[in-house]
Short mmCIF file of N, CA and C in Angstrom, two decimals:
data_model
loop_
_atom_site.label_atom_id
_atom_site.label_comp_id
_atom_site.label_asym_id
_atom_site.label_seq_id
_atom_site.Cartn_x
_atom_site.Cartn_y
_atom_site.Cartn_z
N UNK A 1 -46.84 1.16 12.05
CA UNK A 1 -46.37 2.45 12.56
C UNK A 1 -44.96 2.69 12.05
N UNK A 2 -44.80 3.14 11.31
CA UNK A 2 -43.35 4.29 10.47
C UNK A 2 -42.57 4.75 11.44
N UNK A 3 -41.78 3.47 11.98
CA UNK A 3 -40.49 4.54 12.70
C UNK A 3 -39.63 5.32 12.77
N UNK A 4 -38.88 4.97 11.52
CA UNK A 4 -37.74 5.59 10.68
C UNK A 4 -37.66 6.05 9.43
N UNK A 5 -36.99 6.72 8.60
CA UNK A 5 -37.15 7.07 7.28
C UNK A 5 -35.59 7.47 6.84
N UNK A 6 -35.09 7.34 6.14
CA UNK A 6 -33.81 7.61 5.39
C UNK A 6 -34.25 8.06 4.00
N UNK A 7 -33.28 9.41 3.24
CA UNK A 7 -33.06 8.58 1.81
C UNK A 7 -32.09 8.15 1.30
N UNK A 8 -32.50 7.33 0.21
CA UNK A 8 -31.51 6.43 -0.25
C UNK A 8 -30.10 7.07 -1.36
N UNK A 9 -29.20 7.17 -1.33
CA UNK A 9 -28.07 8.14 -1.77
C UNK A 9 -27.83 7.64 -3.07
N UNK A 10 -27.93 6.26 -3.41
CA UNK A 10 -27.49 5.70 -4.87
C UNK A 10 -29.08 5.52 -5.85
N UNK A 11 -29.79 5.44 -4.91
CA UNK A 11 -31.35 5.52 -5.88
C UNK A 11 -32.35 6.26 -6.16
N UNK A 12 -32.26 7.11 -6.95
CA UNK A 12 -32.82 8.32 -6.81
C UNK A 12 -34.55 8.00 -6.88
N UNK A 13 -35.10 8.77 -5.83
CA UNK A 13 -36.48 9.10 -5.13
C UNK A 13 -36.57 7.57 -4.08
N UNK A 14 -36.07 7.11 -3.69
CA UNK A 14 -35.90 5.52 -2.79
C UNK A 14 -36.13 6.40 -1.77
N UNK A 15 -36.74 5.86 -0.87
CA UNK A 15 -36.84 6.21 1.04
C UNK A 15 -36.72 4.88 1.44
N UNK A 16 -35.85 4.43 2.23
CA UNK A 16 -35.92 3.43 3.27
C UNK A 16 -36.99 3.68 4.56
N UNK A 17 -37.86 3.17 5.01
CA UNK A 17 -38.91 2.87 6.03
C UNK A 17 -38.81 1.98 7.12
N UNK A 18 -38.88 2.27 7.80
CA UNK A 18 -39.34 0.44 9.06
C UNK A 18 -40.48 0.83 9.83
N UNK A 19 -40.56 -0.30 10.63
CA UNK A 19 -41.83 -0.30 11.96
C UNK A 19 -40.73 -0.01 13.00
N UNK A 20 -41.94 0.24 13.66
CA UNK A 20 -41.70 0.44 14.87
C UNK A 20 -41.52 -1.25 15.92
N UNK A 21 -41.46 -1.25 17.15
CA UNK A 21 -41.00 -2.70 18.17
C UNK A 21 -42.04 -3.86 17.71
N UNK A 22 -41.48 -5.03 18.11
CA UNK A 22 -42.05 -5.76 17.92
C UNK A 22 -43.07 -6.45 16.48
N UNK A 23 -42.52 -5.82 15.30
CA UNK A 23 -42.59 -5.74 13.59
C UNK A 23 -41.96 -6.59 13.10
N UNK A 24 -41.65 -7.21 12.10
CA UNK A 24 -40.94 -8.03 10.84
C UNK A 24 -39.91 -7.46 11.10
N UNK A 25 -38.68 -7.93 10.68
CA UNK A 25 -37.28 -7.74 10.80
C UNK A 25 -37.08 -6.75 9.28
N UNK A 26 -38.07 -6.13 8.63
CA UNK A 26 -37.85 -5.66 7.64
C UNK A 26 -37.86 -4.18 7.49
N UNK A 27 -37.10 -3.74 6.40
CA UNK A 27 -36.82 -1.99 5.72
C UNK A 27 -37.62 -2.45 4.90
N UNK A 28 -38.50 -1.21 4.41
CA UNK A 28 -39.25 -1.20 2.88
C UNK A 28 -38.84 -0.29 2.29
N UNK A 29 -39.35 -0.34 0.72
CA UNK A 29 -38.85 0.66 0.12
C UNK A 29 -39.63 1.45 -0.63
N UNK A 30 -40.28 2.75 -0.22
CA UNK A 30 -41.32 3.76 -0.57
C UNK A 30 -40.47 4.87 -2.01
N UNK A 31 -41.35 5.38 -2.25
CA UNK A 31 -40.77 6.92 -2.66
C UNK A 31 -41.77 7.80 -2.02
N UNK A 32 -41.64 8.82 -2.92
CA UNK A 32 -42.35 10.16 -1.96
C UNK A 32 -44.16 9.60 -2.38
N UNK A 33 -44.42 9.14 -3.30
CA UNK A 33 -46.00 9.08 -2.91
C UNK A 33 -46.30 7.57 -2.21
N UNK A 34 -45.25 7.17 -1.35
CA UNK A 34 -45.94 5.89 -0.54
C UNK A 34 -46.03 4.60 -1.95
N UNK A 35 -45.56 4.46 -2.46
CA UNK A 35 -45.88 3.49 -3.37
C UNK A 35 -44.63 1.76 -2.91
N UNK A 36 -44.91 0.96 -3.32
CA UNK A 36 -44.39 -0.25 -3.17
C UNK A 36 -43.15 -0.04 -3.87
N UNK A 37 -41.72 -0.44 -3.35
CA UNK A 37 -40.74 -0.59 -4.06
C UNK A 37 -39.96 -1.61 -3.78
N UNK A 38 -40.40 -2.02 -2.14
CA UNK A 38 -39.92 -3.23 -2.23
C UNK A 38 -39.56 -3.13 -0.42
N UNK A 39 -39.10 -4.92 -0.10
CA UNK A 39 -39.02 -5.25 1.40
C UNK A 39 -37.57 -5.87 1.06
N UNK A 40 -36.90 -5.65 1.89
CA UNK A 40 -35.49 -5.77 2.47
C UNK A 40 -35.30 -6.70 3.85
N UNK A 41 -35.45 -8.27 4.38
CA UNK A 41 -35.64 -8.55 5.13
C UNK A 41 -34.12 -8.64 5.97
N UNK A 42 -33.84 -8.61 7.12
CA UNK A 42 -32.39 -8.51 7.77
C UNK A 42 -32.63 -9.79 8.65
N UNK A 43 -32.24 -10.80 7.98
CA UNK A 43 -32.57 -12.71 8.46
C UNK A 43 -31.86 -12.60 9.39
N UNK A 44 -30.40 -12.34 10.27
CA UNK A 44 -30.20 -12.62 11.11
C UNK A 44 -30.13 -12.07 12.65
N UNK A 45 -31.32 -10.66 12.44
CA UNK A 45 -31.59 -10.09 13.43
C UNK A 45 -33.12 -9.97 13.26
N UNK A 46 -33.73 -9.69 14.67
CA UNK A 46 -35.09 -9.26 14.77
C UNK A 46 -35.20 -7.72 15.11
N UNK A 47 -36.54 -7.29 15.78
CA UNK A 47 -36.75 -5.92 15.72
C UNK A 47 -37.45 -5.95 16.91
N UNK A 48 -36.14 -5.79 18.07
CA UNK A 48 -36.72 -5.39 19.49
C UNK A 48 -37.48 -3.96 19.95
N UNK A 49 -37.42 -3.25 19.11
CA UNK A 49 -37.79 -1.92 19.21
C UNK A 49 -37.06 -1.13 18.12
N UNK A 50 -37.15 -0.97 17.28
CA UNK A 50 -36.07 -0.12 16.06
C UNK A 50 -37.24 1.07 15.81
N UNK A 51 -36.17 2.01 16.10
CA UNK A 51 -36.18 3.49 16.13
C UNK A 51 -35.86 4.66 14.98
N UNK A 52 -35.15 4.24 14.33
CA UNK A 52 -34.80 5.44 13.50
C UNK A 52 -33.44 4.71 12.49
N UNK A 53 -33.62 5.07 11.44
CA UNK A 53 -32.72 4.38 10.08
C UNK A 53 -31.95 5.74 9.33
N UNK A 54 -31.18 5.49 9.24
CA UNK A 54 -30.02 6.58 8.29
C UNK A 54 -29.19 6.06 7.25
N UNK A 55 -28.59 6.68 6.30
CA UNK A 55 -27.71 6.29 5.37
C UNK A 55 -26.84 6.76 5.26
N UNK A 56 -25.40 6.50 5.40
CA UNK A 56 -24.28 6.84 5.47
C UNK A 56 -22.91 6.63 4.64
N UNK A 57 -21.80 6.76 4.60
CA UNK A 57 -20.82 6.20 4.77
C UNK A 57 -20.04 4.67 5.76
N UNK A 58 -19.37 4.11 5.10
CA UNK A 58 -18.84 3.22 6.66
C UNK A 58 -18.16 2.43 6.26
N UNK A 59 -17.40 1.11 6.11
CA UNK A 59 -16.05 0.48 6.58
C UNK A 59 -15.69 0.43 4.77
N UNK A 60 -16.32 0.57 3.54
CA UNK A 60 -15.41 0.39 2.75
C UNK A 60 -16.05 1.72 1.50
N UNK A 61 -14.74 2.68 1.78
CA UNK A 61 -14.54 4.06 1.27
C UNK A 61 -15.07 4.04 -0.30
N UNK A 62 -16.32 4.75 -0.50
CA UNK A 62 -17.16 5.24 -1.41
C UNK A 62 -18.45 4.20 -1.38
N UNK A 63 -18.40 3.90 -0.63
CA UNK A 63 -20.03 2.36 -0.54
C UNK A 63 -20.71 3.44 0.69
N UNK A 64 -22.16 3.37 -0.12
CA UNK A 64 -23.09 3.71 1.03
C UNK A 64 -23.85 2.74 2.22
N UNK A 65 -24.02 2.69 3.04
CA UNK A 65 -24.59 2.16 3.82
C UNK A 65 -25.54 2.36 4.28
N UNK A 66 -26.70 1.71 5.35
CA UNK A 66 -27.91 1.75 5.41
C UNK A 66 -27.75 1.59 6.78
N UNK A 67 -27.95 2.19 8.05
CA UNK A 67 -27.57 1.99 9.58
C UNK A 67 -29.42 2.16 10.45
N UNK A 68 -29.62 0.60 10.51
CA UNK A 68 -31.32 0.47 11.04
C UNK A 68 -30.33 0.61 12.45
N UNK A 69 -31.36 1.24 13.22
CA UNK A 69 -31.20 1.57 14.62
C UNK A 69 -32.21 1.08 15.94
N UNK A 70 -31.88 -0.03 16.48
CA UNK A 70 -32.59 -0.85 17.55
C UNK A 70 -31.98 -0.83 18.67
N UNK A 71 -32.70 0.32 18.97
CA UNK A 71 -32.14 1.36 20.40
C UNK A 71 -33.19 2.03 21.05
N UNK A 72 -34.44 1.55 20.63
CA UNK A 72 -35.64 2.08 21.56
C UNK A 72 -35.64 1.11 22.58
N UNK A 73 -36.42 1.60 23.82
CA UNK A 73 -35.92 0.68 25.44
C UNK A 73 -36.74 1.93 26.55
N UNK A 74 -38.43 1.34 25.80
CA UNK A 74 -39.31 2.31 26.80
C UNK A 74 -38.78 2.49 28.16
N UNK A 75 -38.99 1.16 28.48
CA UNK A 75 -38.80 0.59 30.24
C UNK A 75 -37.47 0.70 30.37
N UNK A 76 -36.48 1.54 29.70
CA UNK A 76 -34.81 1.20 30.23
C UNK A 76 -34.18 0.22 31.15
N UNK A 77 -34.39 -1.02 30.57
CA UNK A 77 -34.29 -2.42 30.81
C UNK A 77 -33.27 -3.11 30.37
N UNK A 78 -32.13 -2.84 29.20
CA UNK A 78 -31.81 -4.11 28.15
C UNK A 78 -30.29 -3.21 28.10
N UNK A 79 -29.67 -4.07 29.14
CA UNK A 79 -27.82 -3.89 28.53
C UNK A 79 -27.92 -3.44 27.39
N UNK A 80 -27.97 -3.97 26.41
CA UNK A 80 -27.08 -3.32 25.28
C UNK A 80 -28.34 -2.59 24.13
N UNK A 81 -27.82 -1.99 23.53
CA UNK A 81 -28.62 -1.55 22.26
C UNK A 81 -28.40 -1.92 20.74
N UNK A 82 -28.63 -2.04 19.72
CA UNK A 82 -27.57 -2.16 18.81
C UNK A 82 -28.11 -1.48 17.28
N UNK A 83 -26.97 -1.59 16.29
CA UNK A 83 -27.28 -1.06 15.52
C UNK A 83 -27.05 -1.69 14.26
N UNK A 84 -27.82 -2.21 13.24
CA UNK A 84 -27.81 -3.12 11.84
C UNK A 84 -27.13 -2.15 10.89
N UNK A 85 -25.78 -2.90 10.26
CA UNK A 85 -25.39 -1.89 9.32
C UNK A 85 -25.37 -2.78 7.88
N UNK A 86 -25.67 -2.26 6.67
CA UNK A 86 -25.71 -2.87 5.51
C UNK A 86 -25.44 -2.06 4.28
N UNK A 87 -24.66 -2.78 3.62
CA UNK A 87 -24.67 -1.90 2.11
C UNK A 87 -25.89 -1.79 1.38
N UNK A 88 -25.98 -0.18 0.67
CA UNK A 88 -27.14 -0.04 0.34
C UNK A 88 -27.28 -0.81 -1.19
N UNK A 89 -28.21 -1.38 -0.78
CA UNK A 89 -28.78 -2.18 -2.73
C UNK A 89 -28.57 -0.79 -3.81
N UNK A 90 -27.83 -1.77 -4.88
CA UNK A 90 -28.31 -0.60 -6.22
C UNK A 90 -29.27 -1.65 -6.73
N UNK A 91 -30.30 -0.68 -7.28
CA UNK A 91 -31.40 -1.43 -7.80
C UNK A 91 -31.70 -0.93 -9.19
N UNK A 92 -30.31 -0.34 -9.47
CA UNK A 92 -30.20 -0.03 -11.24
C UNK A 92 -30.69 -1.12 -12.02
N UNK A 93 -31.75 -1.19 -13.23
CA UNK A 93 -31.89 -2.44 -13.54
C UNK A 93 -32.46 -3.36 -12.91
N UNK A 94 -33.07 -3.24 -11.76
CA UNK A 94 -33.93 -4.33 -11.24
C UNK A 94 -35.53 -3.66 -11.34
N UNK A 95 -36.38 -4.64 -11.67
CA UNK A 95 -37.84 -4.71 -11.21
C UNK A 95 -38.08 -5.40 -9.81
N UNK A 96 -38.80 -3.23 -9.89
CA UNK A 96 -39.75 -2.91 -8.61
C UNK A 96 -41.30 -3.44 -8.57
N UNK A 97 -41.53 -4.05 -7.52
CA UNK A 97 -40.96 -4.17 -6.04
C UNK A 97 -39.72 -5.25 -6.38
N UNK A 98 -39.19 -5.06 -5.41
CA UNK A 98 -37.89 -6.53 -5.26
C UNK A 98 -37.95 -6.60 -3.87
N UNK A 99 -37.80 -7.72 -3.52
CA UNK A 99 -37.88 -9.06 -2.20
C UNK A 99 -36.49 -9.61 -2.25
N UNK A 100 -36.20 -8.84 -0.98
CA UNK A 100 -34.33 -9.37 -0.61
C UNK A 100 -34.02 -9.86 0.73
N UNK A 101 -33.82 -11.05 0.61
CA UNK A 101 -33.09 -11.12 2.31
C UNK A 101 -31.35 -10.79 2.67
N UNK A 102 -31.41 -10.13 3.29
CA UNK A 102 -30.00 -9.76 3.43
C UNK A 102 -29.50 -10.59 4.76
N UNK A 103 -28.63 -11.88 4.55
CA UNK A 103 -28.30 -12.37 5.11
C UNK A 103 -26.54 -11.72 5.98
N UNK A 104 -26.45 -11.19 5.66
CA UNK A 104 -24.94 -10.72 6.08
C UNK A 104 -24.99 -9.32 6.24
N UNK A 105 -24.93 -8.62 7.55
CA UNK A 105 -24.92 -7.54 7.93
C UNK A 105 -24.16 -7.42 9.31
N UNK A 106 -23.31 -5.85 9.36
CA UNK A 106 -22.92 -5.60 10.79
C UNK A 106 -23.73 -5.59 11.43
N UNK A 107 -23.53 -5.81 13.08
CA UNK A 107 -24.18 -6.23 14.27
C UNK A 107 -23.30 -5.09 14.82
N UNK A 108 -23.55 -3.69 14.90
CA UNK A 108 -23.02 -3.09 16.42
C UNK A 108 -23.47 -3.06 17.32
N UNK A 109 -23.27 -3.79 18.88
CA UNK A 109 -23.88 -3.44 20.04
C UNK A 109 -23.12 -2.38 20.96
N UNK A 110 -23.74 -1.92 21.11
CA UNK A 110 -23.58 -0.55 21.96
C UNK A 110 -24.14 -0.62 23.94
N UNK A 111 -23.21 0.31 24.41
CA UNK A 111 -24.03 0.34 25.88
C UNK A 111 -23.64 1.88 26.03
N UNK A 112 -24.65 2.28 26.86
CA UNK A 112 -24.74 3.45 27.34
C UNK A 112 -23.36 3.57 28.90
N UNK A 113 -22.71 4.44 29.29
CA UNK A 113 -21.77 4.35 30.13
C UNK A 113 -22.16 4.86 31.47
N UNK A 114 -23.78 4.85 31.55
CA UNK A 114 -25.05 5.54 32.47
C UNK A 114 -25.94 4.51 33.03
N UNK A 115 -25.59 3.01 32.08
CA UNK A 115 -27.00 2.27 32.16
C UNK A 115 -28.13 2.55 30.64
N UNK A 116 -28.59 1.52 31.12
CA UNK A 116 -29.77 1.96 30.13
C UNK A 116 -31.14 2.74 29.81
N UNK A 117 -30.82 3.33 28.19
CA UNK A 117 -31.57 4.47 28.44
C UNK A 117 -32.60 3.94 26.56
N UNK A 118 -33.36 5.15 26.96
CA UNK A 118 -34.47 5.09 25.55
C UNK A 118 -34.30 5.86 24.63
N UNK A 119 -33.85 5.30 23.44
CA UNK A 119 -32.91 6.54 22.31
C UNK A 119 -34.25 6.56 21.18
N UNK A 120 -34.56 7.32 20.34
CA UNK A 120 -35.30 8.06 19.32
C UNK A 120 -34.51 7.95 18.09
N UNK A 121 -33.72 8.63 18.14
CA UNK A 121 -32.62 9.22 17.19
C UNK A 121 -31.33 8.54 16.90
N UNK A 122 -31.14 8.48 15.41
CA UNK A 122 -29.70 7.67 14.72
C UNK A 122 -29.47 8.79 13.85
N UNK A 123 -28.13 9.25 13.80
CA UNK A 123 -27.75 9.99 13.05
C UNK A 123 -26.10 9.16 12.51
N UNK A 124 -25.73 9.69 11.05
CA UNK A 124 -24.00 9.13 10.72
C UNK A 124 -23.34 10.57 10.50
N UNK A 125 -22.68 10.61 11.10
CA UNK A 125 -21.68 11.49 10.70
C UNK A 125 -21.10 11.72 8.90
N UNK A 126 -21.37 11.77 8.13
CA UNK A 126 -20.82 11.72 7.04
C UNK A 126 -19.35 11.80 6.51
N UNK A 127 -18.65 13.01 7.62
CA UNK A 127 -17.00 13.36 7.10
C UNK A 127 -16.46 12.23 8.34
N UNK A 128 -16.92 11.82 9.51
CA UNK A 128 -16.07 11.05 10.38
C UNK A 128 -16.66 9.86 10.88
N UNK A 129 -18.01 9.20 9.83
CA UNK A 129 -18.21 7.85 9.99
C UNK A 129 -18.82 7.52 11.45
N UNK A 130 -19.11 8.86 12.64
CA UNK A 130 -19.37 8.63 13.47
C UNK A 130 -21.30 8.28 13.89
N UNK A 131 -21.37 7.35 14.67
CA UNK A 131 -22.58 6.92 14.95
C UNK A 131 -23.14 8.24 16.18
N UNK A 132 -24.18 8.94 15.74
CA UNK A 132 -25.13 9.62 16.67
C UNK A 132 -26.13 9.34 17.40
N UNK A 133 -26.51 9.00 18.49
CA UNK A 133 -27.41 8.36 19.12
C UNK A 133 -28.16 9.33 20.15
N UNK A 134 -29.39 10.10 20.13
CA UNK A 134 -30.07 10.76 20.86
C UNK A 134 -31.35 10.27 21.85
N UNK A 135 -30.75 10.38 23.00
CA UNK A 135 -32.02 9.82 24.20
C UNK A 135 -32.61 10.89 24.25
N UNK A 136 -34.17 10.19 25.21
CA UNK A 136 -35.08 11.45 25.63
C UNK A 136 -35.08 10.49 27.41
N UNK A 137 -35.60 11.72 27.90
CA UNK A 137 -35.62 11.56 29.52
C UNK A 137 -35.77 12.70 29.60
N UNK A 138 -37.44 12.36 30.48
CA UNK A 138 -38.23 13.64 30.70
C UNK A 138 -37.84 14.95 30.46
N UNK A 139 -37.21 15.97 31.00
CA UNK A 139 -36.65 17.38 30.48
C UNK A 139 -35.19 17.52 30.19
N UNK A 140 -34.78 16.38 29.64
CA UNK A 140 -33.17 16.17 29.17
C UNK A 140 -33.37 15.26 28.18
N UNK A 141 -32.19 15.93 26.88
CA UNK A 141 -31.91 15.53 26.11
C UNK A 141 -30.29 15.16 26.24
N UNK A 142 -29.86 14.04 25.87
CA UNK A 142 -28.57 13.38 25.66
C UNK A 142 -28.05 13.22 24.71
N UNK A 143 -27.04 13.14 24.09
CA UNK A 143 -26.56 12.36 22.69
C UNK A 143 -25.49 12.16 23.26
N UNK A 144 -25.36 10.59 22.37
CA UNK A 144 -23.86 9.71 22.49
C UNK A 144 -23.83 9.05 21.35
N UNK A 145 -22.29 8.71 21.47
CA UNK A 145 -21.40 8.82 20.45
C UNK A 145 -20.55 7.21 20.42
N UNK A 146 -20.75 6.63 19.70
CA UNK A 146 -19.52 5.53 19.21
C UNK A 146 -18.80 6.34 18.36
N UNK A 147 -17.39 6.05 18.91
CA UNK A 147 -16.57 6.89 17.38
C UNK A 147 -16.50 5.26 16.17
N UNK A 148 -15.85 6.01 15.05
CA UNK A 148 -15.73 5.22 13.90
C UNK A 148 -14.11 5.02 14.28
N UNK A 149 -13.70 3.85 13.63
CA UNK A 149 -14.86 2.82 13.42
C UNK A 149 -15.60 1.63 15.06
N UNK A 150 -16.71 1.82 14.43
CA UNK A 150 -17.48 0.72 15.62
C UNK A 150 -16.95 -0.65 15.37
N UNK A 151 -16.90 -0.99 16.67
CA UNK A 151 -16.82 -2.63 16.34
C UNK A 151 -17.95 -3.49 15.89
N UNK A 152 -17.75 -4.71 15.39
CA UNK A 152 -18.87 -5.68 15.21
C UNK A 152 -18.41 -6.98 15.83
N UNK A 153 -17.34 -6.97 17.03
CA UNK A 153 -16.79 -8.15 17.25
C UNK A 153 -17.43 -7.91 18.99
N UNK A 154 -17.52 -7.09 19.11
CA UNK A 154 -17.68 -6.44 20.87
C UNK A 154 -18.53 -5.94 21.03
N UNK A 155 -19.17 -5.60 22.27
CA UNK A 155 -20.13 -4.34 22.80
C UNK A 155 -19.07 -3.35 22.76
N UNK A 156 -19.27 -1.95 22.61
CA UNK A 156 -18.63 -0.67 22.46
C UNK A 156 -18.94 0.07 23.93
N UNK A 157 -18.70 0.86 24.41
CA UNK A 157 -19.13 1.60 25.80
C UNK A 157 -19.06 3.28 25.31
N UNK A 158 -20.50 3.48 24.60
CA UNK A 158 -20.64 5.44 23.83
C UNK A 158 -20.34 5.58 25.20
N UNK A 159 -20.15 7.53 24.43
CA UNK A 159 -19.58 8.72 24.98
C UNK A 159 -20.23 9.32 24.81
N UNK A 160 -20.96 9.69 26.32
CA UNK A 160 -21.46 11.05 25.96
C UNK A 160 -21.30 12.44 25.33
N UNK A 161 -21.88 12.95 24.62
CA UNK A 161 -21.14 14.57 23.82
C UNK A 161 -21.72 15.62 24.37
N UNK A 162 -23.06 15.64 24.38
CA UNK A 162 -24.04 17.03 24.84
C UNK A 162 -25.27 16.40 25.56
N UNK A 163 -25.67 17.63 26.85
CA UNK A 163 -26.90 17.53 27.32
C UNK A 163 -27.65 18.68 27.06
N UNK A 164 -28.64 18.35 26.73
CA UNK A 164 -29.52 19.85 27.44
C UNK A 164 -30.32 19.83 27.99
N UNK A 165 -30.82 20.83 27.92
CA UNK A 165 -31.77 20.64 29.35
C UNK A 165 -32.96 21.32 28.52
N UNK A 166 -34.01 20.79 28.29
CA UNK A 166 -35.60 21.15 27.90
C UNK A 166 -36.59 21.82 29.10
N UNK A 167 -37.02 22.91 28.56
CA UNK A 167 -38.32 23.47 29.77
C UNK A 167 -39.52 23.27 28.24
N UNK A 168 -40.31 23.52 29.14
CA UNK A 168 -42.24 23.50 28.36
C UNK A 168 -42.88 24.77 29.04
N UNK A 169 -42.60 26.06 27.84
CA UNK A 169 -43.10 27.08 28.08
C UNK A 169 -45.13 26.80 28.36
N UNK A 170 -45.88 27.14 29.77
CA UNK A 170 -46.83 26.96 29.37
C UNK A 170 -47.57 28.94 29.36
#
């Protein structure tokens, strides 16, 4: 099950992919007709529920990054949430598929300043490096906010930015 999807900013036609909870600790790497390009394994984390993947900016100015997001939490159960950050592979010159373990990656953990909630959505800010994080709960929508830069030494405590409020025209 296809949780997430990014594209990739330095490889042109690349989509980053994952599963959905309880999956391989891995990103794959599609283009637009679904074809094999390759698995990206992240060795020192697993995949409690990962939700949604983006590509961004982040701690060293003109490097893209790759931000997997493991922040789904059906049962709103689990202190913290967190978020895998990694430089994106250039794969100029390499033969596809390629098999990578990426041993060294940020660890942001995050907490909600509400308790815990069930997020969908990862978004990066592009001009301010900021992490976007969108819950669902029944007829409310939330988004919160780590500002940049996030730590990787601490849990962070987001900020809420916007609610709204959802009706279901019947």
């Amino acid at each position: 099950e296809i949780s997430g999807v990014a594209a990739s900013r330095i490889n042109s036609g690349i989509l980053y992919i994952h599963n959905d909870s309880v999956n391989p600790n891995q990103v794959y790497l599609t283009n637009g007709n679904g074809e094999n390009k390759g698995t990206l394994t992240l060795t020192p984390v697993g995949n409690r529920d990962w939700e949604d993947i983006a590509v961004g900016p982040g701690p060293i100015p003109g490097k893209n990054y790759v931000y997997v997001g493991d922040i789904g939490d059906n049962d709103s159960k689990y202190p913290s949430v967190f978020v895998y950050r990694f430089s994106e592979p250039d794969l100029t010159g390499k033969t596809l598929p390629i098999t990578m373990n990426l041993d060294s990656l940020d660890i942001i953990e995050l907490k909600y300043p509400d308790g815990p909630r069930n997020a969908e959505s990862l978004m990066i800010d592009t001009l301010t490096k900021d992490i976007y994080i969108a819950i669902k709960s029944r007829n409310i929508l939330k988004v919160y906010v780590p500002r940049y830069p996030q730590s990787t030494k601490s849990a962070s405590v987001m900020t809420p930015v916007v609610q709204l409020y959802l009706t279901k025209d019947t």
